[in-house]
Amino acid sequence: SDLELTWQGAQIQSRKYLPFADERYPQYVVEMRGVAEGANVPFETIWTIEAWINKTVSTIGMESVSDFNDNTNQCSIRVGEAGMDLPSFNCTGDLSIGSAITISDGVWHHLVAVRNGSGAFFYVDGTLAGTDNSFTTSAFTSTNTRIGRQLINFIPGNAFNGMIDEVRVYNRSLRGEHIKGIYGEGIA
């Protein structure tokens, strides 16, 4: 049978096992503490979001891979630009960088969104898909972090129809050669 754990359940379990993990498995405590505390993610002027996705079904409407917002500012990686199976990186302040690569082919694809000051970069499968040098979204702390869906006016929506793996958020901007290297290593 499939095991399904809600975000609230994950928070409860993480809090329950933190003392044990702190003693025996300290290398995992930072991640568990992030889950237990609600994963408030700070988005300053330099950061990177990456995820591996696999879709076998065509997109109908917009589907969110990752969404980080504070109910005012928002940044996300999503699929469904222009009503097609195209990935994009979007933030408040009219930032939208898309790709022409159709991704509903049953193959794992690596998507990476980078902010470096006023510059924004979007990579698909290790290749730069687009840039925008007029990034205006303010720094914010994401209190509504979602993987596989979006939170719009406190209502979950835009569920992702596919698989998502290895979502990572960095407090630094990864360079193109590093992103290409991660893509070259493949999904674990």
mmCIF file of C-alpha atoms in Angstrom:
data_model
loop_
_atom_site.group_PDB
_atom_site.id
_atom_site.type_symbol
_atom_site.label_atom_id
_atom_site.label_comp_id
_atom_site.label_asym_id
_atom_site.label_seq_id
_atom_site.Cartn_x
_atom_site.Cartn_y
_atom_site.Cartn_z
ATOM 1 C CA SER A 1 0.000 0.000 0.000
ATOM 2 C CA ASP A 2 1.073 3.582 -0.603
ATOM 3 C CA LEU A 3 2.142 5.707 2.339
ATOM 4 C CA GLU A 4 0.805 9.245 2.163
ATOM 5 C CA LEU A 5 2.019 11.819 4.658
ATOM 6 C CA THR A 6 0.549 15.293 4.829
ATOM 7 C CA TRP A 7 2.706 18.341 5.526
ATOM 8 C CA GLN A 8 1.165 18.585 9.001
ATOM 9 C CA GLY A 9 1.940 14.907 9.617
ATOM 10 C CA ALA A 10 5.535 15.400 8.479
ATOM 11 C CA GLN A 11 5.896 18.326 10.891
ATOM 12 C CA ILE A 12 4.557 16.239 13.809
ATOM 13 C CA GLN A 13 6.829 13.283 12.978
ATOM 14 C CA SER A 14 9.861 15.550 12.571
ATOM 15 C CA ARG A 15 9.301 17.184 15.966
ATOM 16 C CA LYS A 16 8.830 13.769 17.552
ATOM 17 C CA TYR A 17 12.142 12.369 16.277
ATOM 18 C CA LEU A 18 14.369 15.466 16.526
ATOM 19 C CA PRO A 19 15.915 14.586 19.936
ATOM 20 C CA PHE A 20 16.751 11.058 18.759
ATOM 21 C CA ALA A 21 18.135 12.239 15.422
ATOM 22 C CA ASP A 22 20.135 15.033 17.063
ATOM 23 C CA GLU A 23 21.962 12.399 19.109
ATOM 24 C CA ARG A 24 22.400 9.620 16.542
ATOM 25 C CA TYR A 25 22.157 11.248 13.080
ATOM 26 C CA PRO A 26 23.243 14.882 13.386
ATOM 27 C CA GLN A 27 23.839 15.144 9.618
ATOM 28 C CA TYR A 28 20.049 14.935 9.036
ATOM 29 C CA VAL A 29 18.909 17.280 11.800
ATOM 30 C CA VAL A 30 19.036 20.495 9.755
ATOM 31 C CA GLU A 31 16.657 19.046 7.159
ATOM 32 C CA MET A 32 14.318 17.600 9.824
ATOM 33 C CA ARG A 33 14.320 20.881 11.730
ATOM 34 C CA GLY A 34 13.325 22.673 8.509
ATOM 35 C CA VAL A 35 10.348 20.349 8.101
ATOM 36 C CA ALA A 36 9.394 20.628 11.783
ATOM 37 C CA GLU A 37 9.510 24.427 11.717
ATOM 38 C CA GLY A 38 7.490 24.835 8.525
ATOM 39 C CA ALA A 39 10.280 25.403 6.003
ATOM 40 C CA ASN A 40 10.247 29.206 5.976
ATOM 41 C CA VAL A 41 12.671 29.853 3.136
ATOM 42 C CA PRO A 42 14.366 33.251 2.849
ATOM 43 C CA PHE A 43 14.611 34.641 -0.691
ATOM 44 C CA GLU A 44 17.085 37.483 -0.644
ATOM 45 C CA THR A 45 18.832 38.823 -3.752
ATOM 46 C CA ILE A 46 20.897 35.701 -4.505
ATOM 47 C CA TRP A 47 19.443 32.160 -4.629
ATOM 48 C CA THR A 48 18.877 29.059 -6.751
ATOM 49 C CA ILE A 49 15.946 26.612 -6.948
ATOM 50 C CA GLU A 50 16.348 23.284 -8.745
ATOM 51 C CA ALA A 51 14.177 20.213 -9.311
ATOM 52 C CA TRP A 52 14.027 17.102 -11.446
ATOM 53 C CA ILE A 53 10.649 16.389 -13.057
ATOM 54 C CA ASN A 54 9.176 13.588 -15.142
ATOM 55 C CA LYS A 55 5.849 13.905 -16.976
ATOM 56 C CA THR A 56 4.133 11.378 -19.194
ATOM 57 C CA VAL A 57 0.810 13.200 -19.500
ATOM 58 C CA SER A 58 0.320 16.449 -21.405
ATOM 59 C CA THR A 59 -0.337 19.523 -19.325
ATOM 60 C CA ILE A 60 -3.864 20.892 -19.166
ATOM 61 C CA GLY A 61 -3.529 24.402 -17.797
ATOM 62 C CA MET A 62 -0.756 25.541 -15.454
ATOM 63 C CA GLU A 63 1.008 23.014 -13.192
ATOM 64 C CA SER A 64 3.328 24.081 -10.373
ATOM 65 C CA VAL A 65 6.604 22.256 -9.752
ATOM 66 C CA SER A 66 7.599 24.507 -6.834
ATOM 67 C CA ASP A 67 6.048 27.612 -5.330
ATOM 68 C CA PHE A 68 7.552 29.939 -2.737
ATOM 69 C CA ASN A 69 5.475 32.910 -1.560
ATOM 70 C CA ASP A 70 4.537 35.137 1.363
ATOM 71 C CA ASN A 71 1.079 36.069 -0.003
ATOM 72 C CA THR A 72 2.599 39.210 -1.580
ATOM 73 C CA ASN A 73 5.731 38.057 -3.400
ATOM 74 C CA GLN A 74 6.013 34.754 -5.205
ATOM 75 C CA CYS A 75 8.528 32.762 -7.262
ATOM 76 C CA SER A 76 7.791 29.436 -8.918
ATOM 77 C CA ILE A 77 8.888 26.894 -11.462
ATOM 78 C CA ARG A 78 5.919 25.632 -13.425
ATOM 79 C CA VAL A 79 4.806 23.836 -16.570
ATOM 80 C CA GLY A 80 2.086 24.939 -18.955
ATOM 81 C CA GLU A 81 3.344 28.213 -20.426
ATOM 82 C CA ALA A 82 1.167 29.294 -23.339
ATOM 83 C CA GLY A 83 -1.077 26.255 -22.766
ATOM 84 C CA MET A 84 1.680 23.830 -23.822
ATOM 85 C CA ASP A 85 4.052 21.459 -22.016
ATOM 86 C CA LEU A 86 6.723 24.135 -21.668
ATOM 87 C CA PRO A 87 8.525 24.843 -18.370
ATOM 88 C CA SER A 88 9.005 28.372 -17.032
ATOM 89 C CA PHE A 89 10.408 30.358 -14.110
ATOM 90 C CA ASN A 90 8.065 33.092 -12.839
ATOM 91 C CA CYS A 91 8.083 35.711 -10.064
ATOM 92 C CA THR A 92 5.966 38.666 -9.100
ATOM 93 C CA GLY A 93 7.090 41.846 -10.811
ATOM 94 C CA ASP A 94 6.429 40.479 -14.312
ATOM 95 C CA LEU A 95 9.332 38.018 -14.404
ATOM 96 C CA SER A 96 8.639 35.108 -16.728
ATOM 97 C CA ILE A 97 11.388 33.136 -18.425
ATOM 98 C CA GLY A 98 10.190 30.245 -20.544
ATOM 99 C CA SER A 99 11.688 27.386 -22.479
ATOM 100 C CA ALA A 100 10.777 25.921 -25.870
ATOM 101 C CA ILE A 101 11.533 22.358 -24.697
ATOM 102 C CA THR A 102 8.419 20.166 -24.434
ATOM 103 C CA ILE A 103 8.780 17.981 -21.361
ATOM 104 C CA SER A 104 5.855 15.503 -21.327
ATOM 105 C CA ASP A 105 7.972 12.724 -22.781
ATOM 106 C CA GLY A 106 8.440 10.361 -19.809
ATOM 107 C CA VAL A 107 12.087 11.435 -19.396
ATOM 108 C CA TRP A 108 13.564 13.132 -16.316
ATOM 109 C CA HIS A 109 14.243 16.847 -16.893
ATOM 110 C CA HIS A 110 16.355 19.142 -14.720
ATOM 111 C CA LEU A 111 14.908 22.634 -14.124
ATOM 112 C CA VAL A 112 16.931 25.373 -12.400
ATOM 113 C CA ALA A 113 15.944 28.969 -11.569
ATOM 114 C CA VAL A 114 18.683 31.380 -10.454
ATOM 115 C CA ARG A 115 18.574 34.905 -9.077
ATOM 116 C CA ASN A 116 21.777 36.905 -8.858
ATOM 117 C CA GLY A 117 20.907 40.461 -7.860
ATOM 118 C CA SER A 118 18.810 41.965 -10.652
ATOM 119 C CA GLY A 119 19.587 39.065 -13.019
ATOM 120 C CA ALA A 120 17.426 35.967 -13.377
ATOM 121 C CA PHE A 121 18.381 32.808 -15.279
ATOM 122 C CA PHE A 122 16.437 29.662 -16.190
ATOM 123 C CA TYR A 123 18.123 26.405 -17.174
ATOM 124 C CA VAL A 124 16.510 23.288 -18.634
ATOM 125 C CA ASP A 125 18.569 20.101 -18.818
ATOM 126 C CA GLY A 126 21.842 21.928 -18.192
ATOM 127 C CA THR A 127 21.291 24.513 -20.944
ATOM 128 C CA LEU A 128 20.449 28.186 -20.410
ATOM 129 C CA ALA A 129 16.852 28.650 -21.633
ATOM 130 C CA GLY A 130 16.599 32.378 -20.947
ATOM 131 C CA THR A 131 17.609 35.403 -18.864
ATOM 132 C CA ASP A 132 16.056 38.580 -17.515
ATOM 133 C CA ASN A 133 18.184 41.439 -16.174
ATOM 134 C CA SER A 134 15.324 43.467 -14.721
ATOM 135 C CA PHE A 135 14.391 41.321 -11.717
ATOM 136 C CA THR A 136 12.242 43.465 -9.392
ATOM 137 C CA THR A 137 10.710 41.013 -6.884
ATOM 138 C CA SER A 138 11.512 42.182 -3.351
ATOM 139 C CA ALA A 139 13.418 39.977 -0.914
ATOM 140 C CA PHE A 140 10.963 37.866 1.085
ATOM 141 C CA THR A 141 10.665 34.814 3.324
ATOM 142 C CA SER A 142 8.430 32.135 1.877
ATOM 143 C CA THR A 143 5.866 31.205 4.498
ATOM 144 C CA ASN A 144 3.867 29.221 1.930
ATOM 145 C CA THR A 145 6.365 26.778 0.483
ATOM 146 C CA ARG A 146 4.780 24.201 -1.806
ATOM 147 C CA ILE A 147 6.221 21.417 -3.938
ATOM 148 C CA GLY A 148 3.910 20.079 -6.634
ATOM 149 C CA ARG A 149 1.225 22.732 -6.249
ATOM 150 C CA GLN A 150 0.734 26.439 -5.743
ATOM 151 C CA LEU A 151 -1.036 28.408 -3.015
ATOM 152 C CA ILE A 152 -3.142 31.176 -4.563
ATOM 153 C CA ASN A 153 -5.046 33.415 -2.137
ATOM 154 C CA PHE A 154 -4.681 30.690 0.517
ATOM 155 C CA ILE A 155 -6.224 28.068 -1.812
ATOM 156 C CA PRO A 156 -4.073 25.179 -3.120
ATOM 157 C CA GLY A 157 -4.160 24.803 -6.894
ATOM 158 C CA ASN A 158 -2.232 24.081 -10.078
ATOM 159 C CA ALA A 159 -1.274 20.553 -8.969
ATOM 160 C CA PHE A 160 1.624 18.974 -10.843
ATOM 161 C CA ASN A 161 0.669 15.836 -12.775
ATOM 162 C CA GLY A 162 3.929 13.887 -12.818
ATOM 163 C CA MET A 163 6.929 13.055 -10.628
ATOM 164 C CA ILE A 164 9.165 15.561 -8.850
ATOM 165 C CA ASP A 165 12.474 14.651 -7.213
ATOM 166 C CA GLU A 166 15.518 16.254 -5.642
ATOM 167 C CA VAL A 167 14.107 19.748 -5.097
ATOM 168 C CA ARG A 168 16.844 21.959 -3.695
ATOM 169 C CA VAL A 169 17.019 25.602 -2.635
ATOM 170 C CA TYR A 170 20.421 27.288 -2.338
ATOM 171 C CA ASN A 171 21.299 30.622 -0.731
ATOM 172 C CA ARG A 172 23.743 31.258 -3.557
ATOM 173 C CA SER A 173 23.516 31.502 -7.326
ATOM 174 C CA LEU A 174 24.816 28.422 -9.089
ATOM 175 C CA ARG A 175 26.851 29.103 -12.219
ATOM 176 C CA GLY A 176 26.098 27.583 -15.600
ATOM 177 C CA GLU A 177 29.007 25.121 -15.498
ATOM 178 C CA HIS A 178 27.906 23.847 -12.069
ATOM 179 C CA ILE A 179 24.310 23.414 -13.297
ATOM 180 C CA LYS A 180 25.538 21.586 -16.396
ATOM 181 C CA GLY A 181 27.593 19.311 -14.125
ATOM 182 C CA ILE A 182 24.585 18.489 -11.921
ATOM 183 C CA TYR A 183 22.556 17.682 -15.028
ATOM 184 C CA GLY A 184 25.405 15.541 -16.368
ATOM 185 C CA GLU A 185 25.478 13.479 -13.155
ATOM 186 C CA GLY A 186 21.784 12.689 -13.640
ATOM 187 C CA ILE A 187 19.119 11.978 -11.088
ATOM 188 C CA ALA A 188 20.115 9.838 -8.095
#
